[in-house]
Structure formats: structure tokens, C-alpha cells
PDB file of C-alpha atoms in Angstrom:
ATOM      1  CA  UNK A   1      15.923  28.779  13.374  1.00  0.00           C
ATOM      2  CA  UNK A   2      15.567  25.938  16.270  1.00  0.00           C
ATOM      3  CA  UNK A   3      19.006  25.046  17.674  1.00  0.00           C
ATOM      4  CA  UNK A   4      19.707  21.382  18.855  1.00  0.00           C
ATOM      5  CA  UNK A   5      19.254  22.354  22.115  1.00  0.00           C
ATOM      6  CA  UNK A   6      15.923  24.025  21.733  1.00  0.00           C
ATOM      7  CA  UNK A   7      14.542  21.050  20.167  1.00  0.00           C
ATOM      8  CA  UNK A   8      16.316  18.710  22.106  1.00  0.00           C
ATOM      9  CA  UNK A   9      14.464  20.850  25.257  1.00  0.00           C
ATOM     10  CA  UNK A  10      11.495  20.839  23.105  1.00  0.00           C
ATOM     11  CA  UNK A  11      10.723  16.934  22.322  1.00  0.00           C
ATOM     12  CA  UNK A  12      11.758  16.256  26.299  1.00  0.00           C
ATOM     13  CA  UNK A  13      15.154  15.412  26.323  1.00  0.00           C
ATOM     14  CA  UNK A  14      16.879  12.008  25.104  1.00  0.00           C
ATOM     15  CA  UNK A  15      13.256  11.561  23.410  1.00  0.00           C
ATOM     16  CA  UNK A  16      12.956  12.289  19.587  1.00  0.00           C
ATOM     17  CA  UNK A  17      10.395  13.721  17.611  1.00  0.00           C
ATOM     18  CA  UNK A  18       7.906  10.991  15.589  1.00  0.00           C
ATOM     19  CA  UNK A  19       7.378  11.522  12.129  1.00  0.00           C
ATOM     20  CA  UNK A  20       5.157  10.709   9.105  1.00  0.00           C
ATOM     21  CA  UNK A  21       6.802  10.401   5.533  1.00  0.00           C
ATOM     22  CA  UNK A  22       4.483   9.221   2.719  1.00  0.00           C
ATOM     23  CA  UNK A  23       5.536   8.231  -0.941  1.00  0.00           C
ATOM     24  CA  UNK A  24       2.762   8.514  -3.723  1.00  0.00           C
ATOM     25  CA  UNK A  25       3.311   6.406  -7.097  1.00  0.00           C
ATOM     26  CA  UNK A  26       0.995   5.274  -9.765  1.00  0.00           C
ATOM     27  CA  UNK A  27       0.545   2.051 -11.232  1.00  0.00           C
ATOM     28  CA  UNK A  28      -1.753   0.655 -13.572  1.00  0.00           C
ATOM     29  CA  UNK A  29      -3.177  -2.989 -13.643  1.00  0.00           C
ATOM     30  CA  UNK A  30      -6.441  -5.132 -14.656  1.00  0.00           C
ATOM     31  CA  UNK A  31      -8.393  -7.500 -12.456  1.00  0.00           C
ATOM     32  CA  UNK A  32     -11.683  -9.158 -12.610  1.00  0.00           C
ATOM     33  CA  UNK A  33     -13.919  -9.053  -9.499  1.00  0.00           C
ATOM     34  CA  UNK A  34     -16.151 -12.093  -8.824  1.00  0.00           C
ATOM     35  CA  UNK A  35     -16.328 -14.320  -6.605  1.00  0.00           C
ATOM     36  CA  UNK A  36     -14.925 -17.369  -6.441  1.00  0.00           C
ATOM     37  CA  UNK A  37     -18.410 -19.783  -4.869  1.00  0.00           C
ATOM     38  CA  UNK A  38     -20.447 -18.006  -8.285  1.00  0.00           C
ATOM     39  CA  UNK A  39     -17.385 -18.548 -10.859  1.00  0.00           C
ATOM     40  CA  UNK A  40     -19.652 -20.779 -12.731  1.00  0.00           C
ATOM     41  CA  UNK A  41     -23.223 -18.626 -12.381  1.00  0.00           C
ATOM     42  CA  UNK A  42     -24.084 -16.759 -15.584  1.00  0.00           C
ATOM     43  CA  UNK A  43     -24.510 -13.728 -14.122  1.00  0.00           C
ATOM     44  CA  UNK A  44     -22.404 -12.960 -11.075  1.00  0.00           C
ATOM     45  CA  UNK A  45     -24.792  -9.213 -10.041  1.00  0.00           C
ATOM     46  CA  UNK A  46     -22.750  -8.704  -7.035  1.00  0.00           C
ATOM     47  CA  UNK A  47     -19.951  -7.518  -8.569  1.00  0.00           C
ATOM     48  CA  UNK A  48     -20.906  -6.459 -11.864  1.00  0.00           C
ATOM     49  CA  UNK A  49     -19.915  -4.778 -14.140  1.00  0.00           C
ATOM     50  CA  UNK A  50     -16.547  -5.839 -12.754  1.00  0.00           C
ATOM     51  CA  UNK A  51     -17.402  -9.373 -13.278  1.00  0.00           C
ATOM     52  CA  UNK A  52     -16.153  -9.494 -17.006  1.00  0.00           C
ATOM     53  CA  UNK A  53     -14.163 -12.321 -17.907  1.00  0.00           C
ATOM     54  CA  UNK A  54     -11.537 -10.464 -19.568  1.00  0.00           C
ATOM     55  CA  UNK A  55     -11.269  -8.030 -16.690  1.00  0.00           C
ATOM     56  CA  UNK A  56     -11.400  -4.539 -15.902  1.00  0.00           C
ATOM     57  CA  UNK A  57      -8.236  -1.683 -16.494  1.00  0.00           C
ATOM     58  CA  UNK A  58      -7.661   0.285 -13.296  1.00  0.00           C
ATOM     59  CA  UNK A  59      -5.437   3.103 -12.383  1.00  0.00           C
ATOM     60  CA  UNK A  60      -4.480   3.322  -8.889  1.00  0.00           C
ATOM     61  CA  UNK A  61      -2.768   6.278  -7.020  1.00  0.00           C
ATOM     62  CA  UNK A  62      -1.338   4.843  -3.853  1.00  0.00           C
ATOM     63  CA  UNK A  63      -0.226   6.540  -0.996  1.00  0.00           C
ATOM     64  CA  UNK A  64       2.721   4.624   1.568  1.00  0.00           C
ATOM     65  CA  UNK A  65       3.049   6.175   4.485  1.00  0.00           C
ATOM     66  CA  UNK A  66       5.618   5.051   7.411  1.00  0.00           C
ATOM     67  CA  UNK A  67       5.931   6.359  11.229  1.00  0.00           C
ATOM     68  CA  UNK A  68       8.850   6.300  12.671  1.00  0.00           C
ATOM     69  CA  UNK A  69      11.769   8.380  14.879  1.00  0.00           C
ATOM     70  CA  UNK A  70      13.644  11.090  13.174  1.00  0.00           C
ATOM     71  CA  UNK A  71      17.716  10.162  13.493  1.00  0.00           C
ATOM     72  CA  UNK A  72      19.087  12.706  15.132  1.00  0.00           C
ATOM     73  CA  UNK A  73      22.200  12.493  12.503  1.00  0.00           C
ATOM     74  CA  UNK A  74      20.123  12.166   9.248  1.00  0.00           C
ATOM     75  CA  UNK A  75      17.367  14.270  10.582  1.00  0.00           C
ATOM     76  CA  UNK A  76      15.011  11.367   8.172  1.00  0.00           C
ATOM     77  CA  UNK A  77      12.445   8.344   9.519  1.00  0.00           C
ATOM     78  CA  UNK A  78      13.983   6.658   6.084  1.00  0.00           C
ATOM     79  CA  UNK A  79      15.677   7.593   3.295  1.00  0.00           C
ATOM     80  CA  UNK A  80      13.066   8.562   0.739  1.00  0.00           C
ATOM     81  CA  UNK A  81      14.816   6.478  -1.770  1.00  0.00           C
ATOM     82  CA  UNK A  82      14.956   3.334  -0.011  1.00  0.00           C
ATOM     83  CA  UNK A  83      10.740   3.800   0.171  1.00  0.00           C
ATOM     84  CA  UNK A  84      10.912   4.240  -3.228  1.00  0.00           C
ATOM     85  CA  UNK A  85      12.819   1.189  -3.880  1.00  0.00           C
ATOM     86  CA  UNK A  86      10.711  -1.032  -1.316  1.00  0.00           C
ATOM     87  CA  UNK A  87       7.148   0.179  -2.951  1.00  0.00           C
ATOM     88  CA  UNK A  88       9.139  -0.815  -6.703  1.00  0.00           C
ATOM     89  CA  UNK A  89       9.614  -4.568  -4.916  1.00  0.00           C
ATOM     90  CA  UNK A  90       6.583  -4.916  -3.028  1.00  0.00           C
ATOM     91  CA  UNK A  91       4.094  -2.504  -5.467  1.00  0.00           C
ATOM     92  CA  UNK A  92       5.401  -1.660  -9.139  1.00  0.00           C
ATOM     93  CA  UNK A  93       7.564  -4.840 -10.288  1.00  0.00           C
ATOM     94  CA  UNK A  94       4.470  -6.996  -9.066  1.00  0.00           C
ATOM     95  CA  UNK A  95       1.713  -5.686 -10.217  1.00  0.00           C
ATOM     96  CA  UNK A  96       2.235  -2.469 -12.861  1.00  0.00           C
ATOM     97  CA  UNK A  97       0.697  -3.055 -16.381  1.00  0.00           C
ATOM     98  CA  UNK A  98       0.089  -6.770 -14.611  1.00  0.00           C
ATOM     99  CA  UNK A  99      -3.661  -8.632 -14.295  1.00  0.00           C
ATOM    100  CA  UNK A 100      -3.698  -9.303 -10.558  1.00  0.00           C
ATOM    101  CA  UNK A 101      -6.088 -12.277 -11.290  1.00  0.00           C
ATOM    102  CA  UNK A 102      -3.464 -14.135 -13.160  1.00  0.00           C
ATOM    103  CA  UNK A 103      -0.219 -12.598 -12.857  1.00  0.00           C
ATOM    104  CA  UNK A 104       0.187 -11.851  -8.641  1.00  0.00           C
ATOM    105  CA  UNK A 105       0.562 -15.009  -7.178  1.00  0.00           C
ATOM    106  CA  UNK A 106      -1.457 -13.517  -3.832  1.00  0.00           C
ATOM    107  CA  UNK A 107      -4.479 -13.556  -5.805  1.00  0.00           C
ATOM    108  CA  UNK A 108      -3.756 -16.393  -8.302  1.00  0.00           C
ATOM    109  CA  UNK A 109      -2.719 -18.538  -6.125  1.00  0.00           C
ATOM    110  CA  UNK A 110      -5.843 -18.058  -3.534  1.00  0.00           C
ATOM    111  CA  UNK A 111      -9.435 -17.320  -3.773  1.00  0.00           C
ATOM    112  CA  UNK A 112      -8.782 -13.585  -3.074  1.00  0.00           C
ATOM    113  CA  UNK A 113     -10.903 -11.429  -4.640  1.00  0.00           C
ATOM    114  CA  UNK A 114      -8.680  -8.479  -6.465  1.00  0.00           C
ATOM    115  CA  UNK A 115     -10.884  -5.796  -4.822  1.00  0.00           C
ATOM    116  CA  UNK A 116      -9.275  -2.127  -3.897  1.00  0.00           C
ATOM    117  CA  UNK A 117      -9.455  -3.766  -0.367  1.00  0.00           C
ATOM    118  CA  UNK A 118      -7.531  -6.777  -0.576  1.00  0.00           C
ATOM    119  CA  UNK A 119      -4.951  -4.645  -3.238  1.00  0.00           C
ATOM    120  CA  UNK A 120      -4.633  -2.289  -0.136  1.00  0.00           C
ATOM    121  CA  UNK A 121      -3.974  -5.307   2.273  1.00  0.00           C
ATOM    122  CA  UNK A 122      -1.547  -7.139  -0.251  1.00  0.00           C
ATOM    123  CA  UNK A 123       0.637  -4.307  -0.419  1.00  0.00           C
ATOM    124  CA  UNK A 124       0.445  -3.349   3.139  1.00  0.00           C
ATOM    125  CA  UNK A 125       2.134  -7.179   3.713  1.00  0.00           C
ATOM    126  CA  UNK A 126       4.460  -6.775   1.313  1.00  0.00           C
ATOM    127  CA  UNK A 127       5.985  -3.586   2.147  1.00  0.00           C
ATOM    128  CA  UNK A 128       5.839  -4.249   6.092  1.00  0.00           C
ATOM    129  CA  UNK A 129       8.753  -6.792   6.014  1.00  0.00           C
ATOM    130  CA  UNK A 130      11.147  -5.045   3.728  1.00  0.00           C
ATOM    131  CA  UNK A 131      10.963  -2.272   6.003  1.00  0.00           C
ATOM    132  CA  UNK A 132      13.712  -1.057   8.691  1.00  0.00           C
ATOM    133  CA  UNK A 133      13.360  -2.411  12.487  1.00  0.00           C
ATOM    134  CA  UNK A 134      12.745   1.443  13.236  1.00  0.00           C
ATOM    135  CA  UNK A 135       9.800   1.970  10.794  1.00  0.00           C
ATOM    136  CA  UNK A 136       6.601   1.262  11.089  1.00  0.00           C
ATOM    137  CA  UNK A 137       4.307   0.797   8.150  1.00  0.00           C
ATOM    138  CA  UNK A 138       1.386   3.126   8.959  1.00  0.00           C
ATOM    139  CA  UNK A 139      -1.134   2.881   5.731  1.00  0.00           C
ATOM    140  CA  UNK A 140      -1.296   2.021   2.828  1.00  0.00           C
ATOM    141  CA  UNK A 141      -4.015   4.151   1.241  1.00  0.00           C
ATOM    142  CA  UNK A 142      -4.992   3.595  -2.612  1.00  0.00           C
ATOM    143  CA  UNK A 143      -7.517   6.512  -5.129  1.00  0.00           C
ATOM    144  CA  UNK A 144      -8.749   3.722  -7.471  1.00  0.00           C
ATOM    145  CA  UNK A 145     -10.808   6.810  -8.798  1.00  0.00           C
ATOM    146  CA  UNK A 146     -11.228  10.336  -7.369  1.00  0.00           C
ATOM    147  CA  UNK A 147     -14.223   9.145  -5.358  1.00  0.00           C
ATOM    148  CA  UNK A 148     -13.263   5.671  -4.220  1.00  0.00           C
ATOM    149  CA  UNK A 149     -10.401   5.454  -1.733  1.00  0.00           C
ATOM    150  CA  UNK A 150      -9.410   2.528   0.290  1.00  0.00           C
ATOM    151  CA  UNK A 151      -7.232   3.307   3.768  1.00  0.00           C
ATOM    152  CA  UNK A 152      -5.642   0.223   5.465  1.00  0.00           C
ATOM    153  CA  UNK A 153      -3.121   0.273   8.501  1.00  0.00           C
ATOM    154  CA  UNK A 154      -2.650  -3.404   9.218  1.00  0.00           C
ATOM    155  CA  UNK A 155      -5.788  -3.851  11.532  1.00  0.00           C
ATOM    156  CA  UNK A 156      -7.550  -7.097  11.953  1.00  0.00           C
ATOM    157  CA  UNK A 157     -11.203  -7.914  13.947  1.00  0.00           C
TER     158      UNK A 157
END
């Protein structure tokens, strides 16, 4: 078993070690994909068969994971409950058993389209600023089937 001093030694001194702690949850939602310019076409191909009126049911797995420094008195980057309780603010009260066309005002009140993509990217913004100073929001990462998996850490081009 490592003693304080053999990791302190270890990580270099007064520096501490950098850790990765992800949460998994499931929520379940519908959205319709079109797009926005082709609302009024009768047949909008690009994103068919998505493009039903009514919408589409999806089950997504999603995957939070933060970076941060391990305190040296908790020995955790975050509590996992307080992870928990920011994805059920930013994630599960928003947008479980919810249409993210018409019930999530960051798609109902823009032209976003409600594809895995922009999901990933909504949640990534809403879970960044209900985070701790110390944490970093690494990526949000969402199985919308157990083929089709969307990764995003906050980058822009």
C-alpha cells in the first residue's frame, strides 16, 4: 500500500495527481430532425427517416466525464454525487421522457437541429457552468445506439 509520502515523492512533490471520473445515466427523449430552410419541402431526404413530423423516440446512454486534481483530504476530483446532481439539472430534468423539438428551450427556441451532435454540445454547456472552479468538463460522450456515438469536449474551429 502507497504511503503519503511515496506518492507525494511519486506525483513530484507539492504537485497532485490528475484524474478522470465519468458518470453514465440514461435518458430517453423524442426529436424530429429536419432542417429548418426545408421545413416546408414535402420531402426533406436529408434527414429522413428522422424527418417525421411527429418525431422519432431515442434512447441515449451518456457518458460525463470531468478532469480535475485529486484533494489531497478527500482523495476525489468531485464528489460523485454532486455529478450526479449537476447531470439531473443540466441532463435528466430537461430533457428525460421530453421532445427536444418542443420542450428544451435550446432547440425550441433556435433553429438547432436536435441531432446526437448538437444534444452532445447542449449538454456539454449546461453542465460546464454548474461545475466547481477546480473541474474541468472533459466530454460529454452520448451511445444513441450501439453503433452511433457522438464524443464532444468543448472544441470549436
Amino acid at each position: 500500500m502507497a504511503t503519503n509520502s511515496a506518492v507525494s515523492s511519486a506525483r513530484g512533490g507539492d504537485k497532485r495527481p490528475v484524474a478522470y471520473v465519468t458518470r453514465v445515466e440514461k435518458f430517453s427523449a423524442c426529436h424530429r430532425l429536419h432542417s429548418y430552410e426545408s421545413i416546408n419541402t414535402q420531402k426533406n431526404v436529408f434527414f429522413e427517416p428522422g424527418a417525421d413530423p411527429e418525431g422519432a423516440k431515442g434512447h441515449y446512454n451518456i457518458e460525463v466525464t470531468v478532469r480535475g486534481p485529486v484533494d489531497s483530504t478527500t482523495g476525489m476530483v468531485i464528489n460523485i454525487t454532486d455529478l450526479k446532481d449537476i447531470i439531473n439539472i443540466a441532463v435528466m430534468d430537461k430533457m428525460d421522457h421530453k421532445h427536444l423539438d418542443l420542450d428544451v428551450p435550446d432547440f425550441r427556441d433556435s433553429t438547432l437541429v436536435s441531432t446526437t451532435e448538437n444534444v452532445a454540445v447542449v449538454i456539454y454547456e449546461g453542465i460546464k457552468g454548474h461545475l466547481p472552479s477546480h473541474v474541468n468538463l472533459y466530454e460529454v460522450k452520448i451511445h444513441e445506439t450501439d453503433k452511433n456515438i457522438v464524443i464532444y469536449r468543448g472544441e470549436y474551429e
